[in-house]
XYZ file of C-alpha atoms in Angstrom:
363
model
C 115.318 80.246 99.541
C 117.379 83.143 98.487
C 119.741 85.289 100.339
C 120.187 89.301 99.953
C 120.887 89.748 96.734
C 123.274 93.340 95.509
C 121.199 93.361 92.257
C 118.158 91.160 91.465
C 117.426 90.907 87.962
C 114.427 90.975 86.504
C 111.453 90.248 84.275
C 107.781 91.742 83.301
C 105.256 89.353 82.154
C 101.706 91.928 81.798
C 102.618 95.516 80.547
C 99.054 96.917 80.787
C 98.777 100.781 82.459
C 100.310 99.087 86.104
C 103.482 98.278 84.301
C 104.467 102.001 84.501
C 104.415 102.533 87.400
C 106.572 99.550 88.310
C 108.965 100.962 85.879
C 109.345 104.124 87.534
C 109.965 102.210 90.829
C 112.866 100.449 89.061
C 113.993 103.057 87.438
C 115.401 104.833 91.194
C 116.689 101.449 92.743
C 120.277 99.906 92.175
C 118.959 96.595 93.606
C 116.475 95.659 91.022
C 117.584 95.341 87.272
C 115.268 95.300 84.556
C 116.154 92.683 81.644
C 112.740 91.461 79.704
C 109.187 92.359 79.596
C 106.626 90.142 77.450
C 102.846 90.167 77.025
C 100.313 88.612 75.067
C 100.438 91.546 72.492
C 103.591 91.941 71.365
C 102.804 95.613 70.729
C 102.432 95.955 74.583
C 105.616 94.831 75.269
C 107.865 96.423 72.438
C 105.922 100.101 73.883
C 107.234 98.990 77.466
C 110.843 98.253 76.458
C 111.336 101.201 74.033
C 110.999 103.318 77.582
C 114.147 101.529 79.180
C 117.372 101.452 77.337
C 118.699 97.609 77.165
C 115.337 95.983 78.036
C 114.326 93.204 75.511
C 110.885 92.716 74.421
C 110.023 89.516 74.581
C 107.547 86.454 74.270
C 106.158 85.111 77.504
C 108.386 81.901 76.800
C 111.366 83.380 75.844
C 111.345 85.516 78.649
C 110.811 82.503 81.079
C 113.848 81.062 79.341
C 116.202 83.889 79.804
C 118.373 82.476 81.942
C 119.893 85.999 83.648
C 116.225 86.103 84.885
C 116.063 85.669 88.534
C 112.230 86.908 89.366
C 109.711 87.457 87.408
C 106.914 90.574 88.309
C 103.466 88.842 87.443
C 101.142 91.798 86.378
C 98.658 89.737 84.495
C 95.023 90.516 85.170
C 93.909 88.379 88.375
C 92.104 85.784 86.382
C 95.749 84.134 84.826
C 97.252 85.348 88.553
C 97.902 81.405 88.753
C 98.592 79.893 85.515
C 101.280 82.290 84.768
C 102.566 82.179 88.339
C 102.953 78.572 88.174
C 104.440 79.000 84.871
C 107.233 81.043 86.260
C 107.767 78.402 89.161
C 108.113 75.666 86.895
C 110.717 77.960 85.151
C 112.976 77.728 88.310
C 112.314 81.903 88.904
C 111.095 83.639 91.685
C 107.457 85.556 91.336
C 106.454 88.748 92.514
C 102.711 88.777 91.579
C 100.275 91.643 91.411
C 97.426 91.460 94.339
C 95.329 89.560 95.184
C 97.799 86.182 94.788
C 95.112 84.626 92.560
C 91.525 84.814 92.465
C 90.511 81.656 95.216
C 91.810 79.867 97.761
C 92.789 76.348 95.943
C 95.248 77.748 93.443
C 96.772 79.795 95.958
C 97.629 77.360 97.919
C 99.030 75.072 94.908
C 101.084 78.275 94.036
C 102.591 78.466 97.405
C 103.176 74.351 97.750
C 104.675 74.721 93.612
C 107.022 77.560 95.064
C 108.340 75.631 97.850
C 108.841 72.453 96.442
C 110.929 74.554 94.060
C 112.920 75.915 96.728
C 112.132 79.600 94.673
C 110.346 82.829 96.719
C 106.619 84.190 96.283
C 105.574 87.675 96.876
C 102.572 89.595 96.571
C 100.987 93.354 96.270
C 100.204 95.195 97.722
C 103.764 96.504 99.070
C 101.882 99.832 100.276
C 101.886 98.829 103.195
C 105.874 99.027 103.279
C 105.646 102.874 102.760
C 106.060 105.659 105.667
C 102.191 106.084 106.216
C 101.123 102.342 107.513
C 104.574 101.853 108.674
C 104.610 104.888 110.765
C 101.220 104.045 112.092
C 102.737 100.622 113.055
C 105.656 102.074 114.862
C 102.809 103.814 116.895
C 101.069 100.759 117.563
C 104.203 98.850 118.895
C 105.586 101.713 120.777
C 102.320 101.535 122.893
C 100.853 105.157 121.801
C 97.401 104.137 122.436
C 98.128 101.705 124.912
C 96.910 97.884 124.102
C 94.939 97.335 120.413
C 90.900 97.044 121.043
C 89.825 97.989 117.561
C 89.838 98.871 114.371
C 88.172 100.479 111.236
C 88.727 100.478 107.222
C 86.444 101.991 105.110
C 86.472 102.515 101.087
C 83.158 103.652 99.821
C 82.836 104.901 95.979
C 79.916 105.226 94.036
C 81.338 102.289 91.628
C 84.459 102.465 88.934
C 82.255 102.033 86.033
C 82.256 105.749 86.079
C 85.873 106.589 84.976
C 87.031 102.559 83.805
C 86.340 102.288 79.813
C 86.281 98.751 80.367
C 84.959 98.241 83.410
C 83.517 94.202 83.071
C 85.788 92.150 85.340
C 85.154 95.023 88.598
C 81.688 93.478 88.534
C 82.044 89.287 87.893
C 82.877 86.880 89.936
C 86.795 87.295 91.427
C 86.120 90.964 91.339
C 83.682 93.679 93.267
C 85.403 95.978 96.361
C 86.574 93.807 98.449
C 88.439 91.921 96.639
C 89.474 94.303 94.320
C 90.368 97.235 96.852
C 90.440 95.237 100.159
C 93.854 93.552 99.499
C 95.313 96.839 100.659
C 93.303 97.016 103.520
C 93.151 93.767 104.910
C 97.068 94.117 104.516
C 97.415 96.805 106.378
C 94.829 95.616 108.908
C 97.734 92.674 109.068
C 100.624 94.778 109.672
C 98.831 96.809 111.855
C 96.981 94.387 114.391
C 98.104 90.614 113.365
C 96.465 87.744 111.438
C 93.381 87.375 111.194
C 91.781 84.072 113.509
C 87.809 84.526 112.308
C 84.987 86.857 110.222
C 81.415 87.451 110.169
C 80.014 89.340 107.424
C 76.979 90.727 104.944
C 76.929 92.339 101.460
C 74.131 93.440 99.121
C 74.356 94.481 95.412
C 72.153 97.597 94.824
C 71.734 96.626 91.350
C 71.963 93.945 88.550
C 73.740 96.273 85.689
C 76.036 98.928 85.723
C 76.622 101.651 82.807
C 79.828 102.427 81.236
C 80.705 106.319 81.810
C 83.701 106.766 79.729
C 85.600 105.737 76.471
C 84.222 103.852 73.605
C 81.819 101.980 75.609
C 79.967 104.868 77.013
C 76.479 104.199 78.039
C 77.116 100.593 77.518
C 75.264 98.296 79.957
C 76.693 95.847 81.677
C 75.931 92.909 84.385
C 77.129 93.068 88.052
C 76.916 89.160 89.432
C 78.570 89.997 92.551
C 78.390 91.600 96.345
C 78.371 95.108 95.771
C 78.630 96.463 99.382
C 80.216 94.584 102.317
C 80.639 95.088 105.601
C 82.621 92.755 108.042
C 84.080 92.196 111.475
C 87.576 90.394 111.537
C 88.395 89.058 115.156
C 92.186 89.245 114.975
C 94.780 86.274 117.101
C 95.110 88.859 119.226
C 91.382 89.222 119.889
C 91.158 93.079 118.370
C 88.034 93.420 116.171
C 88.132 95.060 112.923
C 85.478 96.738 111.250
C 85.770 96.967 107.503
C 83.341 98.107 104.786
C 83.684 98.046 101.012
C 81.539 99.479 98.463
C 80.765 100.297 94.690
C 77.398 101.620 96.119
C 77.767 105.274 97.921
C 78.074 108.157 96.751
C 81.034 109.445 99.450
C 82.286 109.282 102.833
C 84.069 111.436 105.294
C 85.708 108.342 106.661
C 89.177 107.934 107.632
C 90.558 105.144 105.349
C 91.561 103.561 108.208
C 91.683 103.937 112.097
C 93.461 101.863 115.438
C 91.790 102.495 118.834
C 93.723 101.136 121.962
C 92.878 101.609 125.491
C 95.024 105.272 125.898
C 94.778 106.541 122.242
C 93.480 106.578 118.411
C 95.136 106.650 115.332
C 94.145 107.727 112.193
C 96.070 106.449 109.446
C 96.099 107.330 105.796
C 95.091 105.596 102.764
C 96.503 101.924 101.925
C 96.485 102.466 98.830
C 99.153 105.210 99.062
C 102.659 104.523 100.260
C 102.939 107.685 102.292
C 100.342 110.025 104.253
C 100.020 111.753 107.501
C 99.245 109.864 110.798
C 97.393 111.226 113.735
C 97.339 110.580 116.903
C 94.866 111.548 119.887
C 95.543 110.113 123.307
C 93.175 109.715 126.334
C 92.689 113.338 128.058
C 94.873 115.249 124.808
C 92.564 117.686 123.520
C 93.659 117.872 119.961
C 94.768 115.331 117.384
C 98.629 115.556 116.762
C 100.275 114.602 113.589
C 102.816 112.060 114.044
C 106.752 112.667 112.349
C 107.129 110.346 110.182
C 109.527 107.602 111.752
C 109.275 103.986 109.417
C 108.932 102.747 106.087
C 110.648 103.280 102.721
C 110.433 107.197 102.031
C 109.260 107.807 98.508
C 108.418 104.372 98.099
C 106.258 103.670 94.877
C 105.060 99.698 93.344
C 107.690 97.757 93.388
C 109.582 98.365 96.665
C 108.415 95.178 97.548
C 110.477 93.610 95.297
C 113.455 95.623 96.104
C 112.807 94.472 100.169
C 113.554 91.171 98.473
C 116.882 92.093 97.044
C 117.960 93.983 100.396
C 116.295 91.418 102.904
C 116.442 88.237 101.400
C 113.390 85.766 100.862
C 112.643 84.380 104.507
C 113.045 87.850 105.720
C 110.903 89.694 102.951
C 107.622 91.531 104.474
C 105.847 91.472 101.026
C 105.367 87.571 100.956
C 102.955 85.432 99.193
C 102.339 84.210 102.917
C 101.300 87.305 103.976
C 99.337 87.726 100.402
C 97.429 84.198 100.941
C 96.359 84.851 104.279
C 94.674 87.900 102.657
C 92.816 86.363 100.557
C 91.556 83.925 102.527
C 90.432 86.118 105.271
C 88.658 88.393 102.031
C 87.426 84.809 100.240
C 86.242 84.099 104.315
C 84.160 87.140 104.662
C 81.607 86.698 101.336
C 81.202 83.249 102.430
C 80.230 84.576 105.578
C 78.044 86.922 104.252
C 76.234 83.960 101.939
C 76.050 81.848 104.377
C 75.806 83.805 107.735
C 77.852 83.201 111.045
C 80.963 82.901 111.802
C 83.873 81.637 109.233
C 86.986 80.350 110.694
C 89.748 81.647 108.621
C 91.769 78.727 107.766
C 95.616 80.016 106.986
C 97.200 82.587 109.392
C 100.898 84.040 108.729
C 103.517 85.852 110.818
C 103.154 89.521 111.270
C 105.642 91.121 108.955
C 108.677 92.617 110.676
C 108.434 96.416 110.559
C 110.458 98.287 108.672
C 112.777 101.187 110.063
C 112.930 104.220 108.191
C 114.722 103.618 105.088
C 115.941 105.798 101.808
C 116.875 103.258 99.017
């Protein structure tokens, strides 16, 4: 595996709306150098490059061919998540893929067993979680603010993302629906926060069988839903903390902190995981107001992408964004709708070391 690299160059293979952001990331770090993007439309690609003097536009094979390529950033939809990841392995380059790691267990597994017989590094989104707001709340956590970890809550309700998506299809068949498509950065963060993740127990519903299109082209357009639509779940972490989470297409709203920690002597709320940054609160046993916490980890100003730049700085065995990390959950999210079809407990089968936290860092 690699060591710290001064500047790690790069490569783009999916330049849908994600891609800008990414670019934007790399655009304010000296350790990550932009040299290719490709995509299955050409047109795609050429529109990405013209935004970043000297990158080439390329095809997906000459791209894997470019030998100054060290990593490549896989931001294919979730579907090719594998095939193109394995792609890149085979290529001798490292992959930095787009959450979740692929869409089941099996090929993300052979995508972690390609990588290391390939002696090359994996890592996976969400890198939120490497941002001042979970960060912070972790510092919290380990400096014993609210004493010893009993629980924990995530909630992200919506009323469904047919409503703003124009093309809204794969939210609602199988591989997609809320938890896996938004619970990545909450089952992440749940990681960080309180440990792996040893067993689940779960339910879901799905309020209805079709959904209709509320914006672009496709307005008023029906189409099928042929998957859990609202889940809730209990995660019994190593550490034997219990975490409530609940994902939905299927409200309207919630007043619900994204997420919160309770230990014995205090609570935390902590901001959204899908944001790098955010306020933390704290209340502690007998205070009498909630206080908001200074914000004391993480990368500041962190946007997608800073994973990949914890790479460069950290080097592979010590990177926090890690297809490890990224297996693990989606196995405990894979875990918790087999749990709700089948009821009972699920053991989850994988487990991973709690990322190192990361001091307060400018880059």
């Amino acid at each position: 595996m690699g060591q710290p690299l001064s500047t790690l160059k790069v490569g783009i293979i999916g330049c849908g709306n994600i891609a800008a952001q990414y670019l934007d990331t790399f655009s304010r770090l000296g350790s990550v150098e932009l040299v290719a993007v490709a995509d299955l439309v050409p047109e795609r690609a050429a529109e990405v490059a013209a935004r970043v003097p000297g990158v080439q536009a390329l095809s997906i094979d000459e791209l894997l061919a470019e030998p100054s390529i060290q990593l490549v950033v896989n931001l294919t939809i979730p579907a090719a998540h594998a095939e193109v990841a394995q792609r890149i392995i085979a290529a001798g380059k490292e992959v930095y893929t787009e959450k979740p790691l692929t869409s089941d267990a099996e090929s993300a597994a052979a995508v972690l067993d390609a990588a290391a017989r390939a002696g090359v590094w994996v890592g996976c989104a969400p890198d939120t979680v490497l941002g001042t707001g979970i960060q912070t709340a972790r510092k919290a956590v380990d400096d014993g603010l609210i004493g010893r970890p009993i629980s924990a809550t995530a909630t992200m309700m919506t009323a469904g993302h047919e409503r703003w998506h124009p093309n809204p299809d794969f939210y609602y068949l199988p591989g997609g629906g809320p938890l896996l498509d938004m619970g990545p950065y909450y089952v992440s963060a749940l990681i960080q926060l309180l440990g792996p993740v040893a067993r689940v127990v779960g339910a879901g519903s799905r309020t209805r069988s079709e959904r209709v299109i509320g914006s672009g082209e496709r307005a008023g357009e029906r189409i099928p839903v042929e998957v859990l639509t609202h889940i809730t779940a209990v995660l019994t972490h190593e550490s034997g903390a219990l975490s409530t989470v609940v994902m939905s297409f299927d409200t309207v709203a919630t007043k619900a902190s994204s997420i919160e920690v309770h230990g014995e002597t205090g609570s935390l709320v902590v901001p959204d995981p899908n944001n790098f940054d955010g306020d933390v609160q704290l209340r502690t046993l007998g205070g009498d107001a909630w206080e908001t916490l200074p914000v004391s980890a993480g990368y500041v100003g962190a946007g997608r992408g800073i994973g990949i730049h914890d790479r460069a700085v950290s080097g592979a065995e010590a990177a926090r964004a890690s297809g490890a990390v990224g297996y693990h959950a989606l196995d405990i999210m894979l875990s918790v709708l087999r749990a709700a079809d089948e009821g009972g407990t699920v053991v989850v089968e994988s487990t991973c070391e709690r990322p190192s936290p990361v001091a307060l860092a400018e880059f």
